Short mmCIF file of C-alpha atoms and ligand atoms in Angstrom, two decimals:
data_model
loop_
_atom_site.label_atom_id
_atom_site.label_comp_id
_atom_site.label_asym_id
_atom_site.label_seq_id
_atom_site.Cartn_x
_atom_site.Cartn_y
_atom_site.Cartn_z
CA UNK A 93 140.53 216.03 -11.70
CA UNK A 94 140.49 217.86 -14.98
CA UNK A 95 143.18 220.24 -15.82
CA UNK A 96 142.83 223.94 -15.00
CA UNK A 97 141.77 224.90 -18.23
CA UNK A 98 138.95 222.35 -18.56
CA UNK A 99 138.28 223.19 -14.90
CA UNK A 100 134.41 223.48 -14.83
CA UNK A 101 135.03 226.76 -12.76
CA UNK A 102 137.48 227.90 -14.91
CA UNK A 103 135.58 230.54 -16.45
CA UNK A 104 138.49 232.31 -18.18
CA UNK A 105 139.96 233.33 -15.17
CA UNK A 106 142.60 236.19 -15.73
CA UNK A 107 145.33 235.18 -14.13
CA UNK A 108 145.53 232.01 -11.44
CA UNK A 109 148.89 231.92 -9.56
CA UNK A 110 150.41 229.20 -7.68
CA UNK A 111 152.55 230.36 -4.84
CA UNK A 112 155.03 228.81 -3.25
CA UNK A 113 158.04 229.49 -0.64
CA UNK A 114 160.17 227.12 0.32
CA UNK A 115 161.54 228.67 3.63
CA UNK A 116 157.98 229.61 5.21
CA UNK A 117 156.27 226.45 3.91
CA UNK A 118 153.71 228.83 1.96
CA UNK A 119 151.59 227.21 -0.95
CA UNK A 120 149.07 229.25 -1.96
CA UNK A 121 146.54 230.03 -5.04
CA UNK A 122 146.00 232.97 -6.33
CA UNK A 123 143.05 233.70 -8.67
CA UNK A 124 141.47 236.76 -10.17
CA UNK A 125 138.43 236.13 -12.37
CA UNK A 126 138.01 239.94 -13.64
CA UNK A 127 139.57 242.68 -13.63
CA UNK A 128 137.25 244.95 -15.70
CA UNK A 129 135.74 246.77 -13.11
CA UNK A 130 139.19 247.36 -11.23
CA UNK A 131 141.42 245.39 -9.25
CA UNK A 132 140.08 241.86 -8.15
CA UNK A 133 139.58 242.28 -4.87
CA UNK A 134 138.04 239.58 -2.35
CA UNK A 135 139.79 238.33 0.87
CA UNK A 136 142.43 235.02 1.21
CA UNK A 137 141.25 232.20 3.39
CA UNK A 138 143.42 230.04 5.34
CA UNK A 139 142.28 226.11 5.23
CA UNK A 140 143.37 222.66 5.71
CA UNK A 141 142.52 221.06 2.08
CA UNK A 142 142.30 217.17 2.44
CA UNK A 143 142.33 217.10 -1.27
CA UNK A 144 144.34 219.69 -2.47
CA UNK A 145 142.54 219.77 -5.95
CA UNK A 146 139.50 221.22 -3.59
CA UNK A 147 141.58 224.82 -2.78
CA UNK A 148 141.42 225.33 -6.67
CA UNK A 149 138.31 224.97 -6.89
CA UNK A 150 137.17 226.68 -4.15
CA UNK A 151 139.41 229.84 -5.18
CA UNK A 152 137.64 229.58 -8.49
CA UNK A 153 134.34 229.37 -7.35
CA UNK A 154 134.94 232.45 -4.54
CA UNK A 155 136.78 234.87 -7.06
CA UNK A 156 134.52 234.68 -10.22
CA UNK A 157 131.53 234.88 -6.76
CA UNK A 158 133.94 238.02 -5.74
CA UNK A 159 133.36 239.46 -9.65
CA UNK A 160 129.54 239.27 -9.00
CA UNK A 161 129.54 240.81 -5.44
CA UNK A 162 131.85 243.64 -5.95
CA UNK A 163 130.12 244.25 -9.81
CA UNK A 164 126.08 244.01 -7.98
CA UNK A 165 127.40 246.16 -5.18
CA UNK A 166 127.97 249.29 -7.67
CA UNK A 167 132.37 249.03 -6.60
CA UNK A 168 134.57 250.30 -9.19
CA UNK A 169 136.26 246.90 -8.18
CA UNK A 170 136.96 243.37 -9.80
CA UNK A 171 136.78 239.97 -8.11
CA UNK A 172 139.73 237.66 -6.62
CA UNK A 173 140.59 235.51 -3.84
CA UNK A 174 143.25 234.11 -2.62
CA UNK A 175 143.41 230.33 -0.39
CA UNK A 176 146.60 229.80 2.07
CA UNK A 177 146.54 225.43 1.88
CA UNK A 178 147.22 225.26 5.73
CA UNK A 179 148.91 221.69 6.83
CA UNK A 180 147.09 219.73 9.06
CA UNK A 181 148.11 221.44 12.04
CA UNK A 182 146.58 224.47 10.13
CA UNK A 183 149.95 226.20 11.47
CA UNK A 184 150.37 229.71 10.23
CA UNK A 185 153.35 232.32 10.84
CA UNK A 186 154.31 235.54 10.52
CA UNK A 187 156.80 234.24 8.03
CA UNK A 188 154.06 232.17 5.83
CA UNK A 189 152.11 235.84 6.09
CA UNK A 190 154.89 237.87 4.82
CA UNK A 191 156.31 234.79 1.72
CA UNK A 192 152.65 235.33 0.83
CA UNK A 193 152.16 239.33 0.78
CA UNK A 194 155.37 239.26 -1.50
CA UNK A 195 153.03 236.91 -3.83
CA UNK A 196 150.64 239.60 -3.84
CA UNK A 197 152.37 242.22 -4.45
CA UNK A 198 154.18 240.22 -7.48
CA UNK A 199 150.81 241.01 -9.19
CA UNK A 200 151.05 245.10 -9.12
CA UNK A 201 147.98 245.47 -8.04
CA UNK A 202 145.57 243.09 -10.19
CA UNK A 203 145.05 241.15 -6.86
CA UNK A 204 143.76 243.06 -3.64
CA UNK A 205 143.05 240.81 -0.40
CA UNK A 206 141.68 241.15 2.97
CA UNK A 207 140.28 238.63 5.05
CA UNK A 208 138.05 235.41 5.03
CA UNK A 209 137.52 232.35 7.04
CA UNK A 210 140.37 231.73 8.58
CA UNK A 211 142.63 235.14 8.46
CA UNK A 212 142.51 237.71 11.10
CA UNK A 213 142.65 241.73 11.14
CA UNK A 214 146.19 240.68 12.87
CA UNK A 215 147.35 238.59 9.68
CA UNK A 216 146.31 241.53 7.46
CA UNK A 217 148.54 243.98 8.96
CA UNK A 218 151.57 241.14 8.68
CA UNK A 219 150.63 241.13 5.33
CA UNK A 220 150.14 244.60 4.61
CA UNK A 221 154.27 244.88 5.50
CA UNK A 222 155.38 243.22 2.38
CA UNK A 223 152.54 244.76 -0.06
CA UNK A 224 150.51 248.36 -0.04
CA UNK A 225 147.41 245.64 -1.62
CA UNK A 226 145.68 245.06 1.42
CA UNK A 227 142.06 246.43 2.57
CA UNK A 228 140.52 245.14 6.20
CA UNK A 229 143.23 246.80 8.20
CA UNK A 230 142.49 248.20 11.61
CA UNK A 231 141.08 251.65 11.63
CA UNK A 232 141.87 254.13 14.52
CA UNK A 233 138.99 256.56 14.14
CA UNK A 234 135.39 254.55 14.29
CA UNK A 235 133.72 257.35 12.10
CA UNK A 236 136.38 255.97 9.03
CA UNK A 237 135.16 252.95 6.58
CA UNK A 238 136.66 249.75 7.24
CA UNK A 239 137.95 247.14 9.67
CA UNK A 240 136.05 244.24 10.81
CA UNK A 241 133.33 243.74 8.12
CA UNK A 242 130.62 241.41 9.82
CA UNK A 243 129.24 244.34 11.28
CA UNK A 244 128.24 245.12 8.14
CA UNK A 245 127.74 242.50 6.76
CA UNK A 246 125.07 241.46 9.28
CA UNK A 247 123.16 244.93 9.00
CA UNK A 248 123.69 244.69 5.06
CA UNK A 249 121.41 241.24 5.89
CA UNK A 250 118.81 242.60 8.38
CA UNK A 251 117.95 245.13 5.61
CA UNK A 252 117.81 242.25 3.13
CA UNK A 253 115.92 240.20 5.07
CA UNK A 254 113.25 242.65 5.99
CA UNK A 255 112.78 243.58 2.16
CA UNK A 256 112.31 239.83 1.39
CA UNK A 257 109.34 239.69 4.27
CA UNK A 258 108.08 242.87 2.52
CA UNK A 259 108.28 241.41 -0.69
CA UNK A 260 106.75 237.68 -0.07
CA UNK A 261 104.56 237.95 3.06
CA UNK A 262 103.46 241.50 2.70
CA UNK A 263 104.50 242.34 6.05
CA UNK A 264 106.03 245.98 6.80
CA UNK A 265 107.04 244.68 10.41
CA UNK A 266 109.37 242.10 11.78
CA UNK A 267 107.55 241.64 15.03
CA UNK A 268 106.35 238.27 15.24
CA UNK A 269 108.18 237.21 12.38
CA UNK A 270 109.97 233.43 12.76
CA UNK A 271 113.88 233.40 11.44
CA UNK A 272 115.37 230.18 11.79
CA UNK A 273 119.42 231.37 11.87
CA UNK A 274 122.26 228.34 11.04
CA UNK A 275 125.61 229.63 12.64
CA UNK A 276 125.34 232.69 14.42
CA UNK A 277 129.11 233.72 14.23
CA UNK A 278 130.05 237.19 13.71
CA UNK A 279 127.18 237.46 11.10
CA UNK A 280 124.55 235.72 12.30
CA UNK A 281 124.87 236.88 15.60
CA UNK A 282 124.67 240.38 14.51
CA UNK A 283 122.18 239.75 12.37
CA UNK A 284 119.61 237.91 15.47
CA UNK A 285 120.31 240.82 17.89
CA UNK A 286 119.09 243.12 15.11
CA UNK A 287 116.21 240.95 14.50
CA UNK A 288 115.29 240.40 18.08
CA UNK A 289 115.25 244.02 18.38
CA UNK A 290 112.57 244.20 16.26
CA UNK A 291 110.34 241.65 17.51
CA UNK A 292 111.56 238.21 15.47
CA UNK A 293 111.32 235.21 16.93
CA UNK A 294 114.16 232.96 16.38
CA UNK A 295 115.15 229.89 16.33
CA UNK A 296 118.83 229.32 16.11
CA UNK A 297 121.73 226.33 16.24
CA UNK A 298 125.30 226.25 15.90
CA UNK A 299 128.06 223.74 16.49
CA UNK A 300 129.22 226.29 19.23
CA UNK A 301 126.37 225.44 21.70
CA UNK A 302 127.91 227.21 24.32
CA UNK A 303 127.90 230.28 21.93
CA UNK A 304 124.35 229.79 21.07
CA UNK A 305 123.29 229.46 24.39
CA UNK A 306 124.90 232.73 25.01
CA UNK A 307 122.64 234.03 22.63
CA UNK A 308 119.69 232.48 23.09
CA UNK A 309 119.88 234.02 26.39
CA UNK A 310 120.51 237.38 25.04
CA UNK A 311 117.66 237.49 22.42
CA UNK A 312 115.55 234.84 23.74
CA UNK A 313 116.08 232.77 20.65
CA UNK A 314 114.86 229.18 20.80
CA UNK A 315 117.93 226.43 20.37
CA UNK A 316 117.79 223.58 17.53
CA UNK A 317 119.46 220.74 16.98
CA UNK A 318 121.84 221.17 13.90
CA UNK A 319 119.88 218.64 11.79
CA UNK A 320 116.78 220.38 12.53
CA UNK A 321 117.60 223.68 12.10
CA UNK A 322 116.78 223.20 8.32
CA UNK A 323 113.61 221.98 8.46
CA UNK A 324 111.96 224.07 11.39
CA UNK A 325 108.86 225.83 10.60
CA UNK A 326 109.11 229.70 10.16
CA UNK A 327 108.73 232.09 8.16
CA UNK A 328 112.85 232.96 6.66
CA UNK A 329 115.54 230.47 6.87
CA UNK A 330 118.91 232.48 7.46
CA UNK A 331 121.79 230.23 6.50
CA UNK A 332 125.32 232.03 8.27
CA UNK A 333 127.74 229.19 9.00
CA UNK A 334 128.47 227.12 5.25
CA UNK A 335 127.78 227.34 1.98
CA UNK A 336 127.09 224.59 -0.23
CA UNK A 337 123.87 223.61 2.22
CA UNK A 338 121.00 224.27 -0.14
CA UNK A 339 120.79 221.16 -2.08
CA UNK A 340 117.64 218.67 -3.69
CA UNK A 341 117.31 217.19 -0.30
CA UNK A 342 117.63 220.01 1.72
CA UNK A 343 115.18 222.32 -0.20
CA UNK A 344 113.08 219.48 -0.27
CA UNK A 345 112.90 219.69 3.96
CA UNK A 346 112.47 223.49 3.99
CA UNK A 347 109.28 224.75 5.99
CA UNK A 348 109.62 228.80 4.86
CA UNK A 349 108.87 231.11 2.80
CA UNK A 350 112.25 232.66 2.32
CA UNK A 351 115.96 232.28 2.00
CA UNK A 352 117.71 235.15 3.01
CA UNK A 353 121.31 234.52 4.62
CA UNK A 354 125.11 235.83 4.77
CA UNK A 355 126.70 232.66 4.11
CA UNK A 356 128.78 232.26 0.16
CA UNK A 357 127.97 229.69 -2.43
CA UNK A 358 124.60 228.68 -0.49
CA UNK A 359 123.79 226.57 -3.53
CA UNK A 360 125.69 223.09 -3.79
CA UNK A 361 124.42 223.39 -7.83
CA UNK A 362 123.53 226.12 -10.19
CA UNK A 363 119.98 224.07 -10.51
CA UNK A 364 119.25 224.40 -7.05
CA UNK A 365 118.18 228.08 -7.84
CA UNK A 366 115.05 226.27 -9.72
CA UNK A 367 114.08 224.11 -7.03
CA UNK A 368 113.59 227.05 -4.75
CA UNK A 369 111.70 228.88 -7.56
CA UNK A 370 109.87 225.58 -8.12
CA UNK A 371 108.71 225.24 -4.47
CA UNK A 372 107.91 229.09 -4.35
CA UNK A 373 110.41 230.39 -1.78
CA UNK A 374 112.30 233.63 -2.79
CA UNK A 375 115.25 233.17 -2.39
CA UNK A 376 118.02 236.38 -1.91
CA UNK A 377 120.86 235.71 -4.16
CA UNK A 378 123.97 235.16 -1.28
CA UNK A 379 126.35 237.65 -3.18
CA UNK A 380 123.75 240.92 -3.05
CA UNK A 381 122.76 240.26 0.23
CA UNK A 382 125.70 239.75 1.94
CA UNK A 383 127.80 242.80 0.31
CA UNK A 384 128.26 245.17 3.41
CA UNK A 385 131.34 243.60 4.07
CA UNK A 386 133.02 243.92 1.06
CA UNK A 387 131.21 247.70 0.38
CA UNK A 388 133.00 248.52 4.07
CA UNK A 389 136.46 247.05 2.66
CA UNK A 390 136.16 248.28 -0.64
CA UNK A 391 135.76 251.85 0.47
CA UNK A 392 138.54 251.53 3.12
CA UNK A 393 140.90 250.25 -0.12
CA UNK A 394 140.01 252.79 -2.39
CA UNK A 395 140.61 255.46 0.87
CA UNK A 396 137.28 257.57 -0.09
CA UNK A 397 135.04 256.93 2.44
CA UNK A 398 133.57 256.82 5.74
CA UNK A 399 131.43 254.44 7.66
CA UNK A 400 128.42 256.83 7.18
CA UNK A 401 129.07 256.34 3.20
CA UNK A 402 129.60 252.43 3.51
CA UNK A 403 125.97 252.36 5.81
CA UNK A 404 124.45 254.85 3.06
CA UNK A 405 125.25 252.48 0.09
CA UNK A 406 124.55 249.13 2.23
CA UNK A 407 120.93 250.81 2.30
CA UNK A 408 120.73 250.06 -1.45
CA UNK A 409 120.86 246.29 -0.91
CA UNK A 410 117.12 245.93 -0.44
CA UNK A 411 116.40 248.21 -3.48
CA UNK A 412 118.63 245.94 -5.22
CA UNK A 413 117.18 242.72 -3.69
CA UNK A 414 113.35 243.98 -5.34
CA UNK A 415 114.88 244.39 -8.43
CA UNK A 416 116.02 241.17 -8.63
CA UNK A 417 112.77 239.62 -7.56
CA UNK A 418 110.24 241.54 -9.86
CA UNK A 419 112.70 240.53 -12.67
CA UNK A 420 112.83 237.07 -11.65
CA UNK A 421 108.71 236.92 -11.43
CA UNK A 422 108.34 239.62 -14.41
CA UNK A 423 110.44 236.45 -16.69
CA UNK A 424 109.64 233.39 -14.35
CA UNK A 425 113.15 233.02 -13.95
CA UNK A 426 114.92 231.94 -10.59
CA UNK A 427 116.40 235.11 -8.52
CA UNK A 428 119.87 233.55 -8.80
CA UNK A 429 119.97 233.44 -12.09
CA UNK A 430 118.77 236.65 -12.80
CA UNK A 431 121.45 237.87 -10.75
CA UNK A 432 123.64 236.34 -12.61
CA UNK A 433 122.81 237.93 -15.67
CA UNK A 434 122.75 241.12 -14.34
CA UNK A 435 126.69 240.73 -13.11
CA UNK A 436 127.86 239.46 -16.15
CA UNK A 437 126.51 242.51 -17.90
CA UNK A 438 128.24 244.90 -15.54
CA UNK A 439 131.61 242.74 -16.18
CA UNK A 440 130.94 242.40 -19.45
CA UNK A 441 130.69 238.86 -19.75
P1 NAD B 1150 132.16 233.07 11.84
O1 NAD B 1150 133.26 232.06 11.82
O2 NAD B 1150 132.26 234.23 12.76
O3 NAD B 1150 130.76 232.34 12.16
C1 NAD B 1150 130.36 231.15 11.57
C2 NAD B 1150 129.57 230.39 12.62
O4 NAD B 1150 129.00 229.24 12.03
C3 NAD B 1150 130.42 229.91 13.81
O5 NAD B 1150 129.80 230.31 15.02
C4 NAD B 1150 130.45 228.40 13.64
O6 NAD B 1150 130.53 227.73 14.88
C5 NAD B 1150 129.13 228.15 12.94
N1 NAD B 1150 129.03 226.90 12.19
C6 NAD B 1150 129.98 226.28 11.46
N2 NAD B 1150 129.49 225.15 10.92
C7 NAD B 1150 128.19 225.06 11.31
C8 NAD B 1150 127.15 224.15 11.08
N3 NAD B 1150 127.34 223.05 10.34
N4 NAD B 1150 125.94 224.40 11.61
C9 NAD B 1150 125.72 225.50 12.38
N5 NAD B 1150 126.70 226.40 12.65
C10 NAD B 1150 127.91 226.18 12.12
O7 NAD B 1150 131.99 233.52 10.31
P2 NAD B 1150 131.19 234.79 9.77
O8 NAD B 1150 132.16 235.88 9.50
O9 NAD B 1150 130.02 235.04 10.63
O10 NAD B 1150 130.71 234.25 8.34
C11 NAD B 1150 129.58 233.40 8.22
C12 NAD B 1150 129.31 233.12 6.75
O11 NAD B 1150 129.10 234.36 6.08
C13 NAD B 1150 130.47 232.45 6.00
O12 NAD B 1150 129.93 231.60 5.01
C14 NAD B 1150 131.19 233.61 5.33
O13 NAD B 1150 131.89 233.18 4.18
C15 NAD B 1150 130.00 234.48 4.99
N6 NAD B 1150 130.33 235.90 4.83
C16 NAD B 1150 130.91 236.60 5.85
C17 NAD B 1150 131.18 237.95 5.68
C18 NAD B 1150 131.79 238.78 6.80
O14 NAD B 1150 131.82 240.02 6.67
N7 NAD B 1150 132.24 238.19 7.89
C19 NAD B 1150 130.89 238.59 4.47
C20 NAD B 1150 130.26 237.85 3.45
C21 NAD B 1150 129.99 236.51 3.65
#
């Protein structure tokens, strides 16, 4: 494993701080890639590491990713994450919660969290006791931005995925329309009862089959198997559950004509943006699609906004989607790429 500073995800991170409390059994990484367009903000995940070299990388990877998102999305905010290494009984207390908001708050405010995979509106506000650096809190009035994101992540999606139909099959309507959907968790199962609203026809799987029978019920979804759910024939493939699933054998398999999903770091390697582009599918770079979320947090943190203003500026995802995509044609340069580009720019990079 190389050392942090020949890291290949290094990146010239800011700052990357190890935490660690011996009383709670916390050990945590901190890591905020930039901090030029604010405070690097991006939630903490909780996870069981096998190989604890894996939590720095994934930190890296999600906090630079956090820098993009926040920068594409037009927030006055940075990118960081934070990952809790959880033991293998992935036990977590109120203790562990509060050892690590004192971590946070160590870093006056370069570092804002909230949650991620593993971390719950609950943990927040045990968090949120030791540190005033904390977005995704419960909100009491509806009408106020922030709280659970999926919501908006999933419409942020919808939107995203209806411009990419647009864009590639012409079509102005999403009746009819085949989405094959992998995980339908709090995002993809907002995003298929938005599309079966409008007509889609889906096809979903998830390792919860009880869950996706539940929905299949709902939105009259078809079930797949979860090997098959990647190489079904439709028209979008909407990857929700992991990241790291579009690889050379996977794009290989895929029978659409788009990508256009919620899940982070869909791309196990940078060149898997050119196989996409190679096999014509347009692809919607993960981090613009999938910003409601952190819009709807961001807001909440910076204590500006309502929900109508975080659904107002999650309408400029498609807008921002198109420009992406005549870019990436106009130069015959992979989506993800130019996406790329374009964040740097904004975080001067
Ligand atoms: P979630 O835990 O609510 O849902 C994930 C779903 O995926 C679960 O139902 C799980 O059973 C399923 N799943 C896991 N492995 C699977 C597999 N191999 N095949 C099929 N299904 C599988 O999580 P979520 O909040 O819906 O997030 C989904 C993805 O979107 C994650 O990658 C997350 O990082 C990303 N994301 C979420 C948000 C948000 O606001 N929640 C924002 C941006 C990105």
């Amino acid at each position: 494993m190389p050392s942090l500073w020949s890291h290949p995800d290094y990146d010239a991170h800011e700052t990357v701080h190890y935490a660690h409390d011996i009383g709670s059994g916390l050990s945590a990484i901190i890591a905020v890639h930039s901090t030029h367009l604010g405070p690097g903000t991006g939630g903490t995940r909780f996870w069981h590491y096998v190989d604890k070299n894996d939590a720095l990388t994934d930190v890296l990877r999600l906090s630079r990713g956090m820098s993009y998102k926040n920068a594409m999305a037009g927030l006055p905010l940075g990118g960081g994450k934070g990952v809790i290494l959880a033991g293998e009984a992935r036990a977590k207390t109120p203790a562990m919660l509060s050892a690590y908001g004192q971590a946070i708050d160590a870093l006056g405010g370069r570092y804002v969290t909230a949650e991620d995979v593993g971390i719950t509106t609950a943990d927040m506000v045990q968090v949120a006791r030791q540190t005033n650096y904390v977005s995704g809190l419960p909100q009491s009035d509806a009408s106020e931005a922030g709280g659970d994101p999926g919501p908006f992540t999933a419409r942020g999606i919808y939107l995203g995925v209806r411009a990419a139909v647009r864009h590639k099959l012409g079509r102005s309507s999403m009746d009819g329309v085949r989405v094959a959907i992998q995980g339908v968790g709090s995002v993809g199962g907002g995003l298929a009862r938005l599309l079966a609203a409008d007509g889609a026809k889906l096809t979903i799987a998830d390792i919860d089959r009880d869950k996706a029978a539940e929905l299949a019920a709902e939105t009259g979804a078809v079930q797949a198997s979860l090997s098959d759910i990647m190489r079904v024939e439709a028209d979008v493939f909407s990857p929700n559950a992991l990241g790291a699933i579009l690889d050379e054998v996977s794009i290989a398999n895929l029978n659409v004509a788009v990508v256009a999903g919620g899940a982070n770091n869909q791309l196990a390697r940078p060149d898997d943006a050119q196989r996409l582009f190679d096999r014509g599918i347009l692809y919607a770079p993960d981090y613009v699609i999938n910003a409601g979320g952190v819009i709807n947090i961001g807001l909440e943190y910076l204590g500006e906004s309502s929900a109508e203003e975080v659904n107002a500026r999650i309408d400029n995802i498609p807008g921002r989607l198109e420009a992406i995509w005549r870019r990436s044609e106009a130069e015959g340069v992979p989506s993800a790429n130019v996406a790329d580009r374009m964040a740097r720019e904004l975080i001067g990079r």
